[in-house]
């Protein structure tokens, strides 16, 4: 066979890598079929006018990769079986399409459910985006993370080839137990902690444990779609209960005789931002004991309080009764991309919850857990949170000041804590959907509670949910200015 090699199409790189690429490409595309004899390194070097060592290097790489074989004293040949043949499921020599098979009936998809509104990669983001609850890319401890990954991999031993403990790495669970004792007043044994793939998986585990078609779950109105959609998909009958200035209406809850679950966001209600007072928390615990219900305490952004000291978690007030399923997450305090959250469970639930977790995924990935454990145990998590609190408080102040400057006095809620605030628009303002569309024209992201992931049960406020940690101070000021332009453009 006449051997000609065009190395001009190869990507940039050394001569050796261009030769390697060109030969590998020709072999993969079967321009050089199996068993083709290749020129000797000397001949090819002469043809291409390059040094012989350059060709020897390229041949050596192709040989290690399995594209060519050297037969001693005979020559160099294209391998009979190529590396890609081992990966391909269809024999490359037979390209005949399979005859269509008539399918009489396929199983019905039994699952019925909705996906919460989330920002997923690929969706084009506006230049200035007030999306709620997004942590700042600039604040992610990337260097520390890189160092800890290397450190953990260095000591991984068998951990990467064995299944990790289903309930989570003991060192991470111990680190979390020590942390929430101090910050949330929760006294628990580390073995009562189950590491999950975010709060979302925690809600799934809870629903699988306690919900069957017709079970009753009391939820806030409005509530987080993440929890209400899972409950509904599992067949729960939801009782939406009004949220007032201090969170869920306790008087309304007390009228409900029995329920399986009461789902709350007590530190910073999603989306309205209200906080349930200590007194009302105690009343809700009393109610749960009488109604035979578990309280699902979603404490998603409790790390951030800007004015007063945090109120003890309901799980921390539940001394001995074990009436609370506490849900924590690192999505807000570090980043949602980690997908790590946890459940603090009553003794009687631990075993069954771990079985559900094993059905879902046999445990969270080892490396991320090991890194996070080290991050917390080394004290760097505390330092990170302290810095974030300061930065976010400053961003919050700037957002409030900009809004007040442009719009005067406002009905702003949830400003004392968390990562978003809730602006109930005056009656004279246009509908939030129209504002959001006009804002989009000006390249800013403005969201109604429903767009931001709230289930409103058909009775939503005309309100805007404003997230701020991910924006720079300039972006906040410019974003509010453009928001004003957008609202004015609607007349
Ligand atoms: C109310 C509420 N709970 C929990 C979460 C966190 O969910 P996850 O831990 O699954 O990222 C969020 C995120 O936006 C939230 O708004």
Short mmCIF file of C-alpha atoms and ligand atoms in Angstrom, two decimals:
data_model
loop_
_atom_site.label_atom_id
_atom_site.label_comp_id
_atom_site.label_asym_id
_atom_site.label_seq_id
_atom_site.Cartn_x
_atom_site.Cartn_y
_atom_site.Cartn_z
CA UNK A 1 0.00 0.00 0.00
CA UNK A 2 1.18 3.47 -0.89
CA UNK A 3 1.70 5.29 2.43
CA UNK A 4 1.11 9.01 2.43
CA UNK A 5 0.58 11.02 5.56
CA UNK A 6 -0.86 14.52 5.74
CA UNK A 7 0.12 16.13 9.02
CA UNK A 8 -1.18 19.59 8.13
CA UNK A 9 -4.70 18.88 9.48
CA UNK A 10 -3.36 17.85 12.90
CA UNK A 11 -4.04 20.25 15.79
CA UNK A 12 -1.29 22.53 17.02
CA UNK A 13 1.51 20.86 18.91
CA UNK A 14 4.94 19.37 18.43
CA UNK A 15 5.86 17.56 15.19
CA UNK A 16 5.77 14.32 17.13
CA UNK A 17 2.20 14.87 18.32
CA UNK A 18 1.11 15.89 14.79
CA UNK A 19 2.49 12.64 13.36
CA UNK A 20 0.91 10.67 16.18
CA UNK A 21 -2.45 12.37 15.60
CA UNK A 22 -2.39 11.92 11.81
CA UNK A 23 -1.59 8.19 11.98
CA UNK A 24 -4.10 7.54 14.77
CA UNK A 25 -6.77 9.42 12.84
CA UNK A 26 -6.06 7.47 9.64
CA UNK A 27 -6.24 4.17 11.58
CA UNK A 28 -9.47 5.11 13.39
CA UNK A 29 -11.13 6.08 10.11
CA UNK A 30 -9.95 2.80 8.53
CA UNK A 31 -7.91 4.65 5.91
CA UNK A 32 -5.16 2.42 7.24
CA UNK A 33 -6.92 -0.94 7.75
CA UNK A 34 -5.79 -3.55 10.32
CA UNK A 35 -2.57 -5.36 9.45
CA UNK A 36 -1.36 -2.57 7.14
CA UNK A 37 2.40 -2.46 7.24
CA UNK A 38 3.71 0.98 8.21
CA UNK A 39 7.00 2.38 6.93
CA UNK A 40 10.02 1.99 9.17
CA UNK A 41 10.79 4.95 11.39
CA UNK A 42 13.79 5.79 9.20
CA UNK A 43 11.74 5.77 5.96
CA UNK A 44 8.92 7.84 7.44
CA UNK A 45 11.40 10.33 8.88
CA UNK A 46 12.96 10.71 5.43
CA UNK A 47 9.54 11.11 3.75
CA UNK A 48 8.40 13.76 6.23
CA UNK A 49 11.77 15.36 6.49
CA UNK A 50 11.86 15.13 10.27
CA UNK A 51 14.32 13.53 12.68
CA UNK A 52 14.06 9.77 13.21
CA UNK A 53 13.58 10.26 16.97
CA UNK A 54 10.44 12.27 16.28
CA UNK A 55 8.90 9.32 14.41
CA UNK A 56 10.15 6.80 16.98
CA UNK A 57 8.40 8.86 19.70
CA UNK A 58 5.12 8.96 17.76
CA UNK A 59 5.27 5.19 17.05
CA UNK A 60 6.02 4.47 20.71
CA UNK A 61 2.89 6.38 21.79
CA UNK A 62 0.70 4.62 19.20
CA UNK A 63 2.07 1.29 20.34
CA UNK A 64 1.31 2.01 24.03
CA UNK A 65 -2.22 3.07 23.06
CA UNK A 66 -2.69 -0.17 21.10
CA UNK A 67 -3.07 1.28 17.58
CA UNK A 68 0.09 -0.35 16.15
CA UNK A 69 2.12 -3.47 16.92
CA UNK A 70 5.73 -4.15 16.20
CA UNK A 71 6.45 -7.71 14.97
CA UNK A 72 10.02 -8.44 15.78
CA UNK A 73 12.24 -8.58 12.70
CA UNK A 74 9.23 -8.17 10.38
CA UNK A 75 8.02 -4.56 10.77
CA UNK A 76 5.38 -2.29 12.24
CA UNK A 77 1.68 -2.98 11.55
CA UNK A 78 -1.72 -1.49 12.28
CA UNK A 79 -3.18 -3.55 15.15
CA UNK A 80 -5.89 -6.11 14.32
CA UNK A 81 -8.03 -5.00 17.22
CA UNK A 82 -8.18 -1.28 17.87
CA UNK A 83 -8.71 0.30 21.32
CA UNK A 84 -12.11 1.67 20.25
CA UNK A 85 -13.29 -1.84 19.29
CA UNK A 86 -13.32 -2.75 22.98
CA UNK A 87 -15.54 0.24 23.74
CA UNK A 88 -17.93 -0.10 20.85
CA UNK A 89 -21.08 -2.16 21.40
CA UNK A 90 -21.79 -2.63 17.70
CA UNK A 91 -19.41 -4.64 15.57
CA UNK A 92 -17.75 -2.06 13.30
CA UNK A 93 -17.69 -4.50 10.42
CA UNK A 94 -21.46 -4.84 10.39
CA UNK A 95 -23.30 -1.59 9.82
CA UNK A 96 -26.58 -3.17 8.68
CA UNK A 97 -29.38 -1.45 10.56
CA UNK A 98 -31.51 -3.81 12.62
CA UNK A 99 -34.96 -4.50 11.18
CA UNK A 100 -37.64 -2.50 13.03
CA UNK A 101 -39.38 -4.59 15.68
CA UNK A 102 -43.09 -4.02 16.15
CA UNK A 103 -43.79 -3.17 19.81
CA UNK A 104 -47.35 -3.94 20.81
CA UNK A 105 -47.38 -2.16 24.18
CA UNK A 106 -44.87 -0.64 26.55
CA UNK A 107 -45.37 -0.17 30.29
CA UNK A 108 -47.10 3.04 31.34
CA UNK A 109 -44.88 5.53 33.12
CA UNK A 110 -46.40 5.35 36.58
CA UNK A 111 -44.52 8.36 37.89
CA UNK A 112 -46.43 11.63 37.88
CA UNK A 113 -44.60 14.68 39.11
CA UNK A 114 -43.19 18.09 38.37
CA UNK A 115 -39.63 19.37 38.35
CA UNK A 116 -38.90 22.33 40.63
CA UNK A 117 -37.85 25.56 38.91
CA UNK A 118 -34.08 25.50 39.01
CA UNK A 119 -31.42 27.23 37.10
CA UNK A 120 -29.67 24.56 35.14
CA UNK A 121 -26.48 24.87 33.16
CA UNK A 122 -27.17 25.70 29.56
CA UNK A 123 -29.93 28.13 30.27
CA UNK A 124 -28.65 31.52 29.23
CA UNK A 125 -28.23 33.75 32.25
CA UNK A 126 -29.01 37.46 32.09
CA UNK A 127 -26.02 39.77 32.65
CA UNK A 128 -27.33 40.74 36.09
CA UNK A 129 -29.30 37.97 37.69
CA UNK A 130 -31.25 38.35 40.94
CA UNK A 131 -31.88 34.59 41.12
CA UNK A 132 -32.59 33.62 44.75
CA UNK A 133 -30.20 31.61 46.85
CA UNK A 134 -27.26 31.36 44.48
CA UNK A 135 -23.96 31.56 46.33
CA UNK A 136 -21.15 33.66 44.94
CA UNK A 137 -18.72 32.02 42.51
CA UNK A 138 -16.03 34.40 43.75
CA UNK A 139 -16.47 33.23 47.34
CA UNK A 140 -16.12 29.51 46.67
CA UNK A 141 -12.94 28.37 48.51
CA UNK A 142 -11.45 26.99 45.31
CA UNK A 143 -7.75 26.93 46.30
CA UNK A 144 -8.47 25.25 49.62
CA UNK A 145 -10.68 22.77 47.80
CA UNK A 146 -7.95 21.94 45.29
CA UNK A 147 -5.48 21.39 48.10
CA UNK A 148 -7.88 19.24 50.09
CA UNK A 149 -8.73 17.11 47.05
CA UNK A 150 -5.05 16.38 46.49
CA UNK A 151 -4.54 15.69 50.18
CA UNK A 152 -7.55 13.34 50.39
CA UNK A 153 -6.62 11.49 47.21
CA UNK A 154 -3.16 10.97 48.64
CA UNK A 155 -4.61 9.14 51.61
CA UNK A 156 -7.51 7.49 49.78
CA UNK A 157 -6.11 3.96 50.06
CA UNK A 158 -9.04 1.63 49.27
CA UNK A 159 -11.72 4.27 49.74
CA UNK A 160 -12.13 4.94 46.03
CA UNK A 161 -12.66 1.31 45.12
CA UNK A 162 -14.91 0.31 48.02
CA UNK A 163 -18.50 1.44 48.57
CA UNK A 164 -18.52 4.24 51.15
CA UNK A 165 -20.69 3.79 54.27
CA UNK A 166 -24.31 4.24 53.13
CA UNK A 167 -25.12 6.81 55.83
CA UNK A 168 -22.01 8.87 55.06
CA UNK A 169 -18.39 9.02 56.21
CA UNK A 170 -18.18 8.89 60.01
CA UNK A 171 -15.69 11.80 60.07
CA UNK A 172 -18.09 14.00 58.11
CA UNK A 173 -21.05 13.05 60.30
CA UNK A 174 -18.97 13.76 63.42
CA UNK A 175 -17.90 17.13 62.00
CA UNK A 176 -21.53 18.03 61.22
CA UNK A 177 -22.71 16.92 64.69
CA UNK A 178 -20.09 19.14 66.35
CA UNK A 179 -21.00 22.07 64.08
CA UNK A 180 -24.77 22.01 64.56
CA UNK A 181 -24.39 21.63 68.31
CA UNK A 182 -22.72 25.05 68.42
CA UNK A 183 -24.55 26.86 65.63
CA UNK A 184 -28.07 25.37 65.83
CA UNK A 185 -28.24 24.08 69.41
CA UNK A 186 -28.90 20.53 68.20
CA UNK A 187 -27.61 17.82 70.51
CA UNK A 188 -27.34 14.60 68.54
CA UNK A 189 -25.24 11.50 68.21
CA UNK A 190 -23.28 11.54 64.94
CA UNK A 191 -24.84 8.17 64.11
CA UNK A 192 -28.23 9.90 63.83
CA UNK A 193 -26.90 11.92 60.90
CA UNK A 194 -27.42 10.66 57.36
CA UNK A 195 -25.46 12.36 54.57
CA UNK A 196 -27.63 13.01 51.50
CA UNK A 197 -27.35 14.43 47.99
CA UNK A 198 -28.61 17.84 49.10
CA UNK A 199 -31.85 18.70 50.86
CA UNK A 200 -33.64 17.34 47.81
CA UNK A 201 -32.64 13.76 48.52
CA UNK A 202 -33.46 14.27 52.19
CA UNK A 203 -37.04 15.19 51.19
CA UNK A 204 -37.22 12.11 48.96
CA UNK A 205 -36.07 9.86 51.82
CA UNK A 206 -38.60 11.44 54.20
CA UNK A 207 -41.41 11.00 51.67
CA UNK A 208 -40.51 7.37 51.06
CA UNK A 209 -40.48 6.76 54.80
CA UNK A 210 -43.69 8.50 55.81
CA UNK A 211 -45.89 9.15 52.80
CA UNK A 212 -48.22 6.78 51.06
CA UNK A 213 -51.16 7.80 48.88
CA UNK A 214 -53.54 9.84 51.01
CA UNK A 215 -51.11 10.67 53.86
CA UNK A 216 -51.47 14.23 55.06
CA UNK A 217 -48.64 16.76 54.97
CA UNK A 218 -49.01 20.32 56.22
CA UNK A 219 -46.96 22.73 54.13
CA UNK A 220 -46.38 26.47 54.15
CA UNK A 221 -48.34 28.51 51.63
CA UNK A 222 -46.27 29.57 49.75
CA UNK A 223 -43.75 26.77 50.10
CA UNK A 224 -40.60 25.45 48.43
CA UNK A 225 -41.45 23.51 45.26
CA UNK A 226 -38.56 21.16 46.07
CA UNK A 227 -40.49 19.71 48.98
CA UNK A 228 -44.13 20.12 47.89
CA UNK A 229 -43.56 18.50 44.48
CA UNK A 230 -41.91 15.43 46.05
CA UNK A 231 -44.73 15.05 48.56
CA UNK A 232 -47.36 15.33 45.84
CA UNK A 233 -45.54 12.88 43.58
CA UNK A 234 -45.60 10.37 46.44
CA UNK A 235 -49.35 10.76 46.81
CA UNK A 236 -49.52 13.08 49.83
CA UNK A 237 -52.59 15.16 50.48
CA UNK A 238 -51.20 18.66 51.13
CA UNK A 239 -52.71 21.13 53.56
CA UNK A 240 -51.32 24.53 52.49
CA UNK A 241 -51.22 26.79 55.54
CA UNK A 242 -50.90 30.56 55.38
CA UNK A 243 -47.59 32.27 56.08
CA UNK A 244 -47.85 35.45 58.13
CA UNK A 245 -45.36 38.02 59.43
CA UNK A 246 -43.81 35.40 61.75
CA UNK A 247 -43.90 32.46 59.37
CA UNK A 248 -46.57 29.76 59.22
CA UNK A 249 -49.82 30.62 61.02
CA UNK A 250 -49.55 28.57 64.21
CA UNK A 251 -53.23 29.13 64.96
CA UNK A 252 -54.13 27.52 61.64
CA UNK A 253 -51.77 24.60 62.26
CA UNK A 254 -53.31 24.05 65.70
CA UNK A 255 -56.71 23.54 64.05
CA UNK A 256 -55.41 20.50 62.15
CA UNK A 257 -56.16 17.33 64.13
CA UNK A 258 -53.62 14.95 62.63
CA UNK A 259 -50.99 14.78 59.91
CA UNK A 260 -47.91 12.76 59.05
CA UNK A 261 -45.62 15.71 58.37
CA UNK A 262 -45.42 19.45 58.99
CA UNK A 263 -42.85 20.92 56.57
CA UNK A 264 -41.28 24.22 57.55
CA UNK A 265 -38.47 26.64 56.69
CA UNK A 266 -38.41 28.30 60.15
CA UNK A 267 -35.14 30.29 59.94
CA UNK A 268 -35.96 32.11 56.72
CA UNK A 269 -39.26 31.08 55.20
CA UNK A 270 -39.01 30.26 51.51
CA UNK A 271 -39.85 32.50 49.73
CA UNK A 272 -41.20 35.22 52.08
CA UNK A 273 -38.13 35.30 54.35
CA UNK A 274 -40.06 35.34 57.67
CA UNK A 275 -38.62 33.74 60.83
CA UNK A 276 -40.67 31.66 63.26
CA UNK A 277 -40.26 32.98 66.83
CA UNK A 278 -39.00 30.76 69.66
CA UNK A 279 -42.46 30.84 71.25
CA UNK A 280 -44.17 29.68 68.06
CA UNK A 281 -41.55 26.97 67.56
CA UNK A 282 -42.44 25.60 70.99
CA UNK A 283 -46.16 25.69 70.11
CA UNK A 284 -45.52 23.81 66.87
CA UNK A 285 -43.62 21.12 68.77
CA UNK A 286 -46.57 20.77 71.17
CA UNK A 287 -48.91 20.46 68.22
CA UNK A 288 -46.70 17.83 66.51
CA UNK A 289 -46.72 15.68 69.65
CA UNK A 290 -50.54 15.83 69.83
CA UNK A 291 -51.11 15.35 66.10
CA UNK A 292 -48.63 12.48 65.87
CA UNK A 293 -46.69 14.33 63.19
CA UNK A 294 -43.02 14.78 62.41
CA UNK A 295 -41.80 18.32 61.83
CA UNK A 296 -39.58 18.51 58.75
CA UNK A 297 -37.28 21.43 59.54
CA UNK A 298 -35.63 22.68 56.35
CA UNK A 299 -32.86 24.95 57.67
CA UNK A 300 -31.41 25.67 54.22
CA UNK A 301 -29.78 29.10 54.74
CA UNK A 302 -29.70 29.40 58.54
CA UNK A 303 -25.93 30.09 58.48
CA UNK A 304 -26.68 33.66 57.52
CA UNK A 305 -28.17 35.97 60.12
CA UNK A 306 -27.27 39.62 59.91
CA UNK A 307 -29.02 41.30 62.83
CA UNK A 308 -29.78 39.15 65.86
CA UNK A 309 -28.30 35.90 67.10
CA UNK A 310 -29.88 32.86 65.42
CA UNK A 311 -32.86 31.27 67.13
CA UNK A 312 -32.22 27.67 68.20
CA UNK A 313 -33.42 25.18 65.60
CA UNK A 314 -36.70 23.43 66.35
CA UNK A 315 -34.66 20.20 66.41
CA UNK A 316 -32.58 21.79 69.18
CA UNK A 317 -35.70 22.60 71.24
CA UNK A 318 -37.09 19.10 70.81
CA UNK A 319 -35.29 17.77 73.88
CA UNK A 320 -35.76 14.02 74.11
CA UNK A 321 -39.04 13.89 72.19
CA UNK A 322 -37.45 13.29 68.81
CA UNK A 323 -40.30 14.77 66.87
CA UNK A 324 -38.17 16.58 64.25
CA UNK A 325 -36.54 15.47 61.00
CA UNK A 326 -33.89 18.15 60.55
CA UNK A 327 -32.69 18.89 56.99
CA UNK A 328 -29.39 20.72 56.46
CA UNK A 329 -27.55 21.53 53.25
CA UNK A 330 -24.19 22.89 52.10
CA UNK A 331 -25.79 24.26 48.92
CA UNK A 332 -26.04 27.76 50.33
CA UNK A 333 -23.07 27.91 52.71
CA UNK A 334 -20.59 26.51 50.14
CA UNK A 335 -22.22 25.77 46.78
CA UNK A 336 -25.14 23.87 45.22
CA UNK A 337 -22.76 22.04 42.86
CA UNK A 338 -21.47 19.98 45.80
CA UNK A 339 -24.82 18.26 46.19
CA UNK A 340 -24.24 17.52 49.87
CA UNK A 341 -26.85 17.85 52.55
CA UNK A 342 -27.82 15.82 55.59
CA UNK A 343 -30.63 14.64 57.80
CA UNK A 344 -30.61 14.55 61.59
CA UNK A 345 -32.99 11.76 62.50
CA UNK A 346 -34.75 10.43 65.58
CA UNK A 347 -33.37 7.08 66.82
CA UNK A 348 -36.44 5.18 65.65
CA UNK A 349 -36.00 6.39 62.05
CA UNK A 350 -32.23 5.97 61.53
CA UNK A 351 -32.22 2.36 60.36
CA UNK A 352 -35.09 2.65 57.88
CA UNK A 353 -33.70 5.90 56.46
CA UNK A 354 -30.39 4.23 55.77
CA UNK A 355 -32.18 1.44 53.89
CA UNK A 356 -33.97 4.02 51.71
CA UNK A 357 -30.65 5.76 51.07
CA UNK A 358 -29.13 2.44 50.03
CA UNK A 359 -31.96 1.96 47.53
CA UNK A 360 -31.36 5.42 46.08
CA UNK A 361 -27.59 5.32 45.63
CA UNK A 362 -25.67 3.31 48.24
CA UNK A 363 -24.15 6.46 49.68
CA UNK A 364 -22.68 9.79 48.59
CA UNK A 365 -19.36 9.85 46.69
CA UNK A 366 -16.36 9.37 48.98
CA UNK A 367 -14.08 12.17 47.77
CA UNK A 368 -16.48 15.07 48.25
CA UNK A 369 -17.37 13.84 51.72
CA UNK A 370 -13.71 13.44 52.72
CA UNK A 371 -12.88 16.95 51.47
CA UNK A 372 -15.85 18.52 53.22
CA UNK A 373 -15.06 16.72 56.49
CA UNK A 374 -11.51 18.07 56.39
CA UNK A 375 -12.78 21.55 55.50
CA UNK A 376 -15.03 21.59 58.57
CA UNK A 377 -12.67 19.84 61.00
CA UNK A 378 -9.74 22.12 60.13
CA UNK A 379 -11.81 25.18 61.10
CA UNK A 380 -11.77 26.58 57.57
CA UNK A 381 -15.54 26.25 57.21
CA UNK A 382 -16.08 28.61 60.16
CA UNK A 383 -13.65 31.15 58.67
CA UNK A 384 -15.36 30.83 55.29
CA UNK A 385 -18.79 31.42 56.86
CA UNK A 386 -17.58 34.44 58.82
CA UNK A 387 -16.26 36.01 55.62
CA UNK A 388 -19.44 35.19 53.69
CA UNK A 389 -21.62 36.69 56.41
CA UNK A 390 -19.74 39.97 56.21
CA UNK A 391 -19.78 40.06 52.41
CA UNK A 392 -23.45 39.17 52.18
CA UNK A 393 -24.47 41.66 54.84
CA UNK A 394 -22.74 44.39 52.83
CA UNK A 395 -24.47 43.25 49.59
CA UNK A 396 -27.80 43.15 51.39
CA UNK A 397 -27.30 46.72 52.70
CA UNK A 398 -26.44 47.96 49.22
CA UNK A 399 -29.49 46.27 47.71
CA UNK A 400 -31.84 47.75 50.33
CA UNK A 401 -30.28 51.22 49.94
CA UNK A 402 -30.51 51.09 46.12
CA UNK A 403 -34.13 49.95 46.21
CA UNK A 404 -35.11 52.65 48.69
CA UNK A 405 -33.32 55.30 46.69
CA UNK A 406 -35.15 54.36 43.50
CA UNK A 407 -38.55 53.32 44.87
CA UNK A 408 -38.93 55.05 48.24
CA UNK A 409 -40.35 53.10 51.19
CA UNK A 410 -40.95 49.46 50.39
CA UNK A 411 -42.58 46.38 51.88
CA UNK A 412 -39.35 44.35 52.02
CA UNK A 413 -39.31 41.11 54.00
CA UNK A 414 -36.72 38.55 55.02
CA UNK A 415 -33.87 41.05 55.04
CA UNK A 416 -32.45 39.98 58.44
CA UNK A 417 -31.23 36.62 57.23
CA UNK A 418 -30.49 34.30 54.34
CA UNK A 419 -29.58 34.97 50.74
CA UNK A 420 -32.67 36.59 49.31
CA UNK A 421 -35.30 39.16 50.23
CA UNK A 422 -38.98 39.34 49.34
CA UNK A 423 -40.46 42.55 47.97
CA UNK A 424 -44.26 42.77 48.08
CA UNK A 425 -45.01 45.23 45.32
CA UNK A 426 -47.39 48.16 45.91
CA UNK A 427 -50.87 47.78 44.36
CA UNK A 428 -50.04 50.47 41.77
CA UNK A 429 -47.22 48.36 40.30
CA UNK A 430 -47.59 46.21 37.17
CA UNK A 431 -47.80 42.44 37.42
CA UNK A 432 -44.50 40.77 38.28
CA UNK A 433 -44.63 38.60 35.15
CA UNK A 434 -44.71 41.73 32.96
CA UNK A 435 -41.92 43.28 35.04
CA UNK A 436 -39.83 40.14 34.66
CA UNK A 437 -40.29 40.14 30.86
CA UNK A 438 -39.44 43.86 30.58
CA UNK A 439 -36.39 43.33 32.83
CA UNK A 440 -35.21 40.50 30.62
CA UNK A 441 -35.16 42.92 27.68
CA UNK A 442 -32.67 44.96 29.72
CA UNK A 443 -30.62 41.83 30.45
CA UNK A 444 -31.54 41.47 34.10
CA UNK A 445 -33.15 38.49 35.82
CA UNK A 446 -36.15 39.39 37.98
CA UNK A 447 -38.32 36.58 39.36
CA UNK A 448 -41.75 36.12 40.83
CA UNK A 449 -42.00 33.68 43.76
CA UNK A 450 -43.27 30.94 41.41
CA UNK A 451 -40.43 31.50 38.94
CA UNK A 452 -37.97 31.36 41.86
CA UNK A 453 -39.22 27.94 42.95
CA UNK A 454 -42.19 28.66 45.23
CA UNK A 455 -45.47 26.72 45.15
CA UNK A 456 -48.16 29.35 45.75
CA UNK A 457 -51.29 27.20 45.66
CA UNK A 458 -53.02 29.68 43.39
CA UNK A 459 -52.89 32.61 45.81
CA UNK A 460 -49.56 34.29 45.29
CA UNK A 461 -48.53 37.86 46.08
CA UNK A 462 -47.49 40.30 43.39
CA UNK A 463 -43.92 40.09 44.65
CA UNK A 464 -40.29 39.84 43.59
CA UNK A 465 -37.77 37.45 45.16
CA UNK A 466 -34.34 39.10 45.06
CA UNK A 467 -31.17 37.06 45.55
CA UNK A 468 -27.98 39.05 46.08
CA UNK A 469 -24.85 37.10 47.22
CA UNK A 470 -23.76 36.22 43.69
CA UNK A 471 -23.78 39.86 42.50
CA UNK A 472 -21.05 42.48 42.85
CA UNK A 473 -21.98 45.79 44.46
CA UNK A 474 -21.89 47.53 41.07
CA UNK A 475 -24.16 44.88 39.58
CA UNK A 476 -26.65 45.34 42.40
CA UNK A 477 -26.83 49.12 41.87
CA UNK A 478 -26.98 48.81 38.08
CA UNK A 479 -29.55 46.00 38.35
CA UNK A 480 -31.88 48.11 40.52
CA UNK A 481 -31.48 51.05 38.11
CA UNK A 482 -32.48 48.83 35.19
CA UNK A 483 -35.35 47.36 37.22
CA UNK A 484 -36.71 50.87 37.68
CA UNK A 485 -36.42 51.50 33.91
CA UNK A 486 -38.23 48.22 33.23
CA UNK A 487 -41.09 49.10 35.59
CA UNK A 488 -41.40 52.62 34.17
CA UNK A 489 -41.48 51.23 30.62
CA UNK A 490 -44.71 49.42 31.54
CA UNK A 491 -46.44 52.73 32.21
C1 LIG B 1 -36.20 26.21 50.75
C2 LIG B 1 -35.00 25.48 50.25
N1 LIG B 1 -34.64 24.35 50.84
C3 LIG B 1 -33.55 23.67 50.45
C4 LIG B 1 -32.78 24.13 49.41
C5 LIG B 1 -31.51 23.41 49.07
O1 LIG B 1 -31.68 22.32 48.29
P1 LIG B 1 -30.47 21.39 47.94
O2 LIG B 1 -29.71 21.10 49.19
O3 LIG B 1 -31.11 20.19 47.37
O4 LIG B 1 -29.61 22.10 46.95
C6 LIG B 1 -33.15 25.28 48.74
C7 LIG B 1 -32.38 25.74 47.58
O5 LIG B 1 -32.68 26.67 46.90
C8 LIG B 1 -34.27 25.99 49.19
O6 LIG B 1 -34.62 27.14 48.60
#
